[in-house]
Short mmCIF file of C-alpha atoms and ligand atoms in Angstrom, two decimals:
data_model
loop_
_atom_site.label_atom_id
_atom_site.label_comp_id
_atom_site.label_asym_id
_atom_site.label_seq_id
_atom_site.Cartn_x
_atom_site.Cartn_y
_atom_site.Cartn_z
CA UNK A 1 -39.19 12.03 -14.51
CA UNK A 2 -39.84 14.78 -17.14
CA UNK A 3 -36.61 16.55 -18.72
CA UNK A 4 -36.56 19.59 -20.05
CA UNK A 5 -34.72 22.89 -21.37
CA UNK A 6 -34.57 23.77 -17.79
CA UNK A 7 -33.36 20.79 -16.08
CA UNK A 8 -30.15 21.07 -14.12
CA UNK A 9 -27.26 18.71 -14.82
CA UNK A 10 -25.30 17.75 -11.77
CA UNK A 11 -22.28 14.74 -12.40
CA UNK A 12 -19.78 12.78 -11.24
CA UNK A 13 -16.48 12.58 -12.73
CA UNK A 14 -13.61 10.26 -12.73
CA UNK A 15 -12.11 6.75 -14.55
CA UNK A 16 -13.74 4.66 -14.01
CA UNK A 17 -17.03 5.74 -13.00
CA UNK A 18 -19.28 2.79 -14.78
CA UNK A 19 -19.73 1.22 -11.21
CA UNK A 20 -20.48 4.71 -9.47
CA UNK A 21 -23.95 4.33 -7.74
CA UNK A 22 -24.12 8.35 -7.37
CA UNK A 23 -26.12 8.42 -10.64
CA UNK A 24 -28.83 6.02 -8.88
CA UNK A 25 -28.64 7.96 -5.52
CA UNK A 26 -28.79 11.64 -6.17
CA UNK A 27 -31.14 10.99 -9.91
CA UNK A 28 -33.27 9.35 -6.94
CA UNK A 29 -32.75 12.08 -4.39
CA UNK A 30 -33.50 14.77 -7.32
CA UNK A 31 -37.12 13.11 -7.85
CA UNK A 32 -38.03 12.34 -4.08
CA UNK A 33 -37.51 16.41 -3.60
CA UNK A 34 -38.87 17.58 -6.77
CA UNK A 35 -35.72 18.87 -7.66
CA UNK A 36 -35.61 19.28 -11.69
CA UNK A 37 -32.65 17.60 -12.24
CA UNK A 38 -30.46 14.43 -13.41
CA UNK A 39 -27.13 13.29 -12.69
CA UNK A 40 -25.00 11.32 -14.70
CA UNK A 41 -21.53 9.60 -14.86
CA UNK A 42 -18.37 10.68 -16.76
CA UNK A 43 -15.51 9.15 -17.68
CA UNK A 44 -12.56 11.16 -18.20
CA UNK A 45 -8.90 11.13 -19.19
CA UNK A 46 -8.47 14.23 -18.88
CA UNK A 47 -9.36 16.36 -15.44
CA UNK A 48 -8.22 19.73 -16.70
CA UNK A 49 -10.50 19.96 -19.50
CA UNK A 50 -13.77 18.15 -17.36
CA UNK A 51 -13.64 20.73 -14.94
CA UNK A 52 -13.31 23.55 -17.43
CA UNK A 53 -16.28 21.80 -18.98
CA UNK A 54 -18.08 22.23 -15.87
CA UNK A 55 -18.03 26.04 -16.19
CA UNK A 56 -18.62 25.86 -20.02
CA UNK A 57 -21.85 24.00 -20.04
CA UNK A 58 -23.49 25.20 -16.56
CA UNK A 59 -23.32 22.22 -14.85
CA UNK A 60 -24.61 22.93 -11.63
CA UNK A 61 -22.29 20.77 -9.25
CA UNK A 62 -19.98 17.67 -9.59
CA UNK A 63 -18.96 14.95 -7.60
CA UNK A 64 -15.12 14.15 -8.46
CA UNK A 65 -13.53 10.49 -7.43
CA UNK A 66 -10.43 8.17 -8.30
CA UNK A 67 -8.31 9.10 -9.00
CA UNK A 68 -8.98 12.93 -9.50
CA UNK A 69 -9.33 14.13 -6.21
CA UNK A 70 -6.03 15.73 -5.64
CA UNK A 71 -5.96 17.60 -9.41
CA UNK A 72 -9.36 18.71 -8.75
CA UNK A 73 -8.54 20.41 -5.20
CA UNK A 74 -5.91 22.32 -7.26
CA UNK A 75 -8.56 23.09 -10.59
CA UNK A 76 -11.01 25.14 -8.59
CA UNK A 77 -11.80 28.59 -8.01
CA UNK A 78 -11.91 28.25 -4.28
CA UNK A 79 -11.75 25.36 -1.30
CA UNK A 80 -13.30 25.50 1.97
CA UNK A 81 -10.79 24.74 5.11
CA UNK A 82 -11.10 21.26 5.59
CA UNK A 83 -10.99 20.46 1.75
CA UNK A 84 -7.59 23.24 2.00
CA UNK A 85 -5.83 20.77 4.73
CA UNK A 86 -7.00 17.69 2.97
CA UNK A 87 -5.54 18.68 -0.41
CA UNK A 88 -8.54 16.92 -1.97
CA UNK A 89 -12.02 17.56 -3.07
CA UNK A 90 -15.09 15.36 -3.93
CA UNK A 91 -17.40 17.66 -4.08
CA UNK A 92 -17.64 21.16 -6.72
CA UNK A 93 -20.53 23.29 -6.73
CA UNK A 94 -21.17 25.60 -9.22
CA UNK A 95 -22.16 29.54 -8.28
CA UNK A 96 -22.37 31.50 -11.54
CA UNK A 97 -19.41 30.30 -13.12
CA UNK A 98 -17.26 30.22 -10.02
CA UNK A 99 -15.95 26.76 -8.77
CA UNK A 100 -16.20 25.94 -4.77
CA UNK A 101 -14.27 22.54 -3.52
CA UNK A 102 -15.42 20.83 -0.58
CA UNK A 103 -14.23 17.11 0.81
CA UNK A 104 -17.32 15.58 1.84
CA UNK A 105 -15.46 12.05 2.50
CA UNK A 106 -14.03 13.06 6.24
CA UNK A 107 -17.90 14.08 7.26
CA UNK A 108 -19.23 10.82 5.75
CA UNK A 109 -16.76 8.95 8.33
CA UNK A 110 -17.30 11.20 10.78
CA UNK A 111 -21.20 10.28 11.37
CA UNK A 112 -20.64 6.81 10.10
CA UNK A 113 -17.79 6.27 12.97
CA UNK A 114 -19.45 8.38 15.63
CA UNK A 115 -22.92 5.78 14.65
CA UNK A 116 -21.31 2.56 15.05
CA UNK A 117 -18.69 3.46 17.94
CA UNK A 118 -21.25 5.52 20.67
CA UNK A 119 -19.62 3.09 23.32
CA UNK A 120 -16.42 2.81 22.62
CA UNK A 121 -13.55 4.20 25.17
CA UNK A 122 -11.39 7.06 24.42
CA UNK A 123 -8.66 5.01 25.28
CA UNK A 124 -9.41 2.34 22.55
CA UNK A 125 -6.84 1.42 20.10
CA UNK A 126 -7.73 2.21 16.80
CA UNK A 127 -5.85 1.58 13.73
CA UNK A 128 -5.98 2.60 10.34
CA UNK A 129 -4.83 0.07 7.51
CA UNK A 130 -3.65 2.30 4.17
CA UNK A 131 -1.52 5.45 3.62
CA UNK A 132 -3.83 6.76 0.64
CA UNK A 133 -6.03 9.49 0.32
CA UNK A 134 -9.14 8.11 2.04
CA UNK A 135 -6.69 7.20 4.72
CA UNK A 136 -5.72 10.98 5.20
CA UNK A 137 -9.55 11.82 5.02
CA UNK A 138 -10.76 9.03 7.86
CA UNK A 139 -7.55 10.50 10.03
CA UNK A 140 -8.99 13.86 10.14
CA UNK A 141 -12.25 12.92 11.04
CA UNK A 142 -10.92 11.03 13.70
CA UNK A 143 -9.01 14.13 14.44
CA UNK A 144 -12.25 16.23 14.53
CA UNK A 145 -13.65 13.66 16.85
CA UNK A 146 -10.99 14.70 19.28
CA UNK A 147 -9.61 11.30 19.19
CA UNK A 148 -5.44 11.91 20.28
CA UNK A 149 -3.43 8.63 18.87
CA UNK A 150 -4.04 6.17 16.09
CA UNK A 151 -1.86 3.35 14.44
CA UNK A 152 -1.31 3.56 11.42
CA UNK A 153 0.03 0.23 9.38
CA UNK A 154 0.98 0.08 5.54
CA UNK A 155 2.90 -1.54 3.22
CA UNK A 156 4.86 1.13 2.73
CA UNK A 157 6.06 2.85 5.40
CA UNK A 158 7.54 5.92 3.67
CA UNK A 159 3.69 7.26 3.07
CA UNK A 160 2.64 6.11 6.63
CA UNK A 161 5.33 8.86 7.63
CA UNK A 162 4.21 11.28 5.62
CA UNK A 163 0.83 11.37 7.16
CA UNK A 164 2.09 11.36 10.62
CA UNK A 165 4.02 14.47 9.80
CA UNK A 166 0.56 15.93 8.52
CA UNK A 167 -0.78 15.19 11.35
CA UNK A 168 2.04 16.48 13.83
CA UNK A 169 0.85 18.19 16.87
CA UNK A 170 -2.72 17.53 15.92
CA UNK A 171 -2.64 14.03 17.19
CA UNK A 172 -0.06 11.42 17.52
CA UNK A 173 0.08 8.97 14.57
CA UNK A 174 2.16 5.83 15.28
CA UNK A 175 3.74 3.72 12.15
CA UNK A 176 4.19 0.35 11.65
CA UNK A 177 3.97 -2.20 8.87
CA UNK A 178 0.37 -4.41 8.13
CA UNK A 179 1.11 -7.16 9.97
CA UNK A 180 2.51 -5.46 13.14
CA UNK A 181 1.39 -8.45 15.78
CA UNK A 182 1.18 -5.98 18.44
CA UNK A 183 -0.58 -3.95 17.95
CA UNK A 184 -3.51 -5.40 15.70
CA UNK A 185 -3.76 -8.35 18.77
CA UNK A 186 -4.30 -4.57 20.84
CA UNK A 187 -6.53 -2.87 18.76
CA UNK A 188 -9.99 -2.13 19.67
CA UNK A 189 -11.22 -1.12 15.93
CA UNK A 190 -9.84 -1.49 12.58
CA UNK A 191 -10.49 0.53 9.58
CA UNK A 192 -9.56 -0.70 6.22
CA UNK A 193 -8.32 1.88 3.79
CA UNK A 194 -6.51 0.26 1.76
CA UNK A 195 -7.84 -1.05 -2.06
CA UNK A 196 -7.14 -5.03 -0.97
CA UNK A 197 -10.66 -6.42 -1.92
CA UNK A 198 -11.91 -3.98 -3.68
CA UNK A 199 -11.58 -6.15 -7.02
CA UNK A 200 -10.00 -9.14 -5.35
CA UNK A 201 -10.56 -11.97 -2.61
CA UNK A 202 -7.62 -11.07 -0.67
CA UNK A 203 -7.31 -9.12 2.63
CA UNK A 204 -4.91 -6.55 4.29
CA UNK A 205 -4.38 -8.28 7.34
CA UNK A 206 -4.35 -11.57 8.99
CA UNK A 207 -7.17 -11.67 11.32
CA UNK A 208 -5.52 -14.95 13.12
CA UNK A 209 -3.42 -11.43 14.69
CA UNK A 210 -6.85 -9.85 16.25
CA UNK A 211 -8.19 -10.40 19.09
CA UNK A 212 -11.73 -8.99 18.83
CA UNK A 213 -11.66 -5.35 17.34
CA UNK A 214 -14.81 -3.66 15.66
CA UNK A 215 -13.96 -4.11 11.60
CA UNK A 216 -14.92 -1.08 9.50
CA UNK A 217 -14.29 -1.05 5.93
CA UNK A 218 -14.59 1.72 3.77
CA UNK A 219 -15.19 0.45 0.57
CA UNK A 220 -19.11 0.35 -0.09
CA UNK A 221 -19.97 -3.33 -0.12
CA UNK A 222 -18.87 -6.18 1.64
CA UNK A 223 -14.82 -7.14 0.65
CA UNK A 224 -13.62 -10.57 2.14
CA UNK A 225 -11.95 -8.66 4.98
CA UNK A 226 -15.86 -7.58 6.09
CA UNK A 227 -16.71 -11.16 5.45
CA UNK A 228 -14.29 -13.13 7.12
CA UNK A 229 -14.74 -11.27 9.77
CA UNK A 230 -18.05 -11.78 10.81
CA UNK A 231 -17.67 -15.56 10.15
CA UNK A 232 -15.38 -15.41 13.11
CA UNK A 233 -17.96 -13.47 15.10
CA UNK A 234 -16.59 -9.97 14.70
CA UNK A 235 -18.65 -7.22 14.15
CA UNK A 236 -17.93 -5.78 11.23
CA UNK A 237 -19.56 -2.88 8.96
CA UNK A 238 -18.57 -2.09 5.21
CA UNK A 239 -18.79 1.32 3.71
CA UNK A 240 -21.96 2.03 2.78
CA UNK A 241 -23.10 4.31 5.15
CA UNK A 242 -19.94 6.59 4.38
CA UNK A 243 -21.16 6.63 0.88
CA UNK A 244 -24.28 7.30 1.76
CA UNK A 245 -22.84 10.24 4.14
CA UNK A 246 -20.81 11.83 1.49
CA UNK A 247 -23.75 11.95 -1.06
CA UNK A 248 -26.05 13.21 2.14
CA UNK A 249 -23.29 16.50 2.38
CA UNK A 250 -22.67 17.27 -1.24
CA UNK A 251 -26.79 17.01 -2.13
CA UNK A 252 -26.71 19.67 0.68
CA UNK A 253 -24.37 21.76 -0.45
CA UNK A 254 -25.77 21.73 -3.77
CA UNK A 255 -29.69 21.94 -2.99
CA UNK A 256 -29.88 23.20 1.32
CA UNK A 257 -31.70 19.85 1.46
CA UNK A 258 -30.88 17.27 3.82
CA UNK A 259 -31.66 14.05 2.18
CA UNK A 260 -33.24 10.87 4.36
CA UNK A 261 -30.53 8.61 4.98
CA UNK A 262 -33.24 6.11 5.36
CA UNK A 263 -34.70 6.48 1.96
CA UNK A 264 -31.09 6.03 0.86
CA UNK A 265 -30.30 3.15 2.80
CA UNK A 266 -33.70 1.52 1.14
CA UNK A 267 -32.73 2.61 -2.38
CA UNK A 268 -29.11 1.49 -2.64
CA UNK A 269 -30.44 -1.91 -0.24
CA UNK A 270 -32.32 -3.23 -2.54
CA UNK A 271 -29.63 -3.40 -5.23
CA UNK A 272 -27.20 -6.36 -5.88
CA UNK A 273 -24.17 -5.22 -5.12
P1 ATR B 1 -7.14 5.97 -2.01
O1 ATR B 1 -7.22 7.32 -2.62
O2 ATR B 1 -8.37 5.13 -2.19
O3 ATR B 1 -6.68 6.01 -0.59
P2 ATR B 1 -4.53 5.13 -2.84
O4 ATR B 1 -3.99 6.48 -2.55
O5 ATR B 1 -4.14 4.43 -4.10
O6 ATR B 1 -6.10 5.16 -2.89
O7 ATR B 1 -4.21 4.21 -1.59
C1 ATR B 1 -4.45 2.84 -1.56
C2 ATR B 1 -3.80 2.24 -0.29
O8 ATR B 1 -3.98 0.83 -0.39
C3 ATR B 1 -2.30 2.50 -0.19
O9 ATR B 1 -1.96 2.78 1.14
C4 ATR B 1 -1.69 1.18 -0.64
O10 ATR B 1 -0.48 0.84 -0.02
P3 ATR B 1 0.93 1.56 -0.38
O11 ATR B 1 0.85 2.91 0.26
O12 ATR B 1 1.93 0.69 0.24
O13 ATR B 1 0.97 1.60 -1.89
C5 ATR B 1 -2.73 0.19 -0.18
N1 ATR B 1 -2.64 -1.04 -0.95
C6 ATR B 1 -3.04 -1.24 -2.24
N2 ATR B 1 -2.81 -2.52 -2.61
C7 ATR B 1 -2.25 -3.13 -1.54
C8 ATR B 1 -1.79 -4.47 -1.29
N3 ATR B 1 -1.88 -5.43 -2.23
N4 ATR B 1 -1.30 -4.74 -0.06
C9 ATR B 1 -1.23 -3.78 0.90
N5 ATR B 1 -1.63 -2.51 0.72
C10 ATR B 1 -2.15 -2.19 -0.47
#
């Protein structure tokens, strides 16, 4: 790759961000379509000042994660409607100067769930492990899927609420605690959105309670949740292709360009992860 005085900078920002594989992916993505451009990873403590930075220097767009997302929705110049009801953004492109927020999460679900569940029933049980933000973002792609009910089990039930008041009249959002036995031995597919095994062996639920639901993780590489699973025969997917998804949307919104997945997939497959 040949830098210049002309080559774009586009970023992601959060803390941390020394594990992001963005850099990799849209650096990669940048070459493949002769884009001149690099992307690189910062670290921040400070949110206010990164995105002001983002103006001062010209950098051309910015990816934003943990735990940012919600003080970056409020930091830029304008959001699109889906990143207005989300209240979150993980995606800023640049326009002379002028900020624009989108949430490019939800859409990464969206064709990741839609790919994986093409023959499931609409009257499947699904259920939703988590009350975070990624939880909110996976609802409302499951909302724009047209899918009417989901269960939706956390620790702490005060945030589970909260979402199903979101939520109200959109679809119906039942709450119950992780280890509700009836309705995980119901459910038809799980998706973990919680943090449990992101940096530890433990899992969100006790799969002795499951009967034999589709697993979905969100959380890019395989967490013992994904694992254990499919040592009991489950099928089970992790994250990556949501990654992949949410990278695929923001490289469009920055460039028009609609990356191969494929060449993704390859790229980010070949690394230990
Ligand atoms: P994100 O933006 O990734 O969704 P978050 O808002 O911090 O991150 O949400 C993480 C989710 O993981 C929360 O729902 C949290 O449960 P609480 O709402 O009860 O805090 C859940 N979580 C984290 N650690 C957990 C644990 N050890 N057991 C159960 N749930 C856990």
């Amino acid at each position: 790759m040949y830098v210049n005085g002309e080559t774009d900078v586009y970023c992601v920002i959060g803390n941390p961000v020394k594990h992001s594989l963005s850099p990799i992916l849209h650096t990669f993505m940048f070459e493949y379509y002769g884009i001149n451009a690099v992307y690189v990873a910062f670290k921040t403590d400070n949110i206010d000042i990164a995105i002001e930075g983002i103006k001062a220097l010209n950098i051309k767009g910015a990816n934003i994660t943990v735990p940012f997302k919600r003080d970056a929705f409020r930091l830029v110049d304008e959001v699109d409607e889906d990143a207005r009801f989300l209240e979150s953004i993980n995606t800023i492109k640049n326009v002379n100067g002028r900020l624009y927020g989108y949430n490019t999460d939800f859409l990464g679900f969206k064709d990741m769930f839609e790919e994986y569940t093409k023959f499931c029933d609409e009257n499947d049980n699904i259920v939703v492990l988590g009350a975070g933000g990624v939880s909110v973002s996976v609802i409302y792609a499951l909302y724009k899927l047209n899918i009417k009910r989901v269960y939706l089990l956390n620790r702490n039930p005060i945030k589970g609420r909260k979402i199903q008041k979101k939520f109200k009249g959109m679809m119906d959002i039942i709450v119950s605690d992780l280890n509700d036995r009836e309705i995980l031995s119901s459910s038809n597919i799980i998706i973990n959105c919680t943090s449990v095994g992101l940096d530890n062996n433990e899992m969100p639920i006790d799969l002795d309670l499951v009967e034999d639901p589709l697993i979905i993780d969100v959380i890019y590489f395989d967490t013992p949740l994904v694992k254990t699973a499919r040592q009991r025969g489950l099928t089970s997917i992790n994250g990556m292709d949501m990654f992949i998804g949410q990278a695929y949307y923001a490289f469009k919104i920055w460039t028009g360009i609609e990356f191969s997945k494929e060449a993704a997939e390859n790229l980010l497959g070949d690394l230990e992860l």
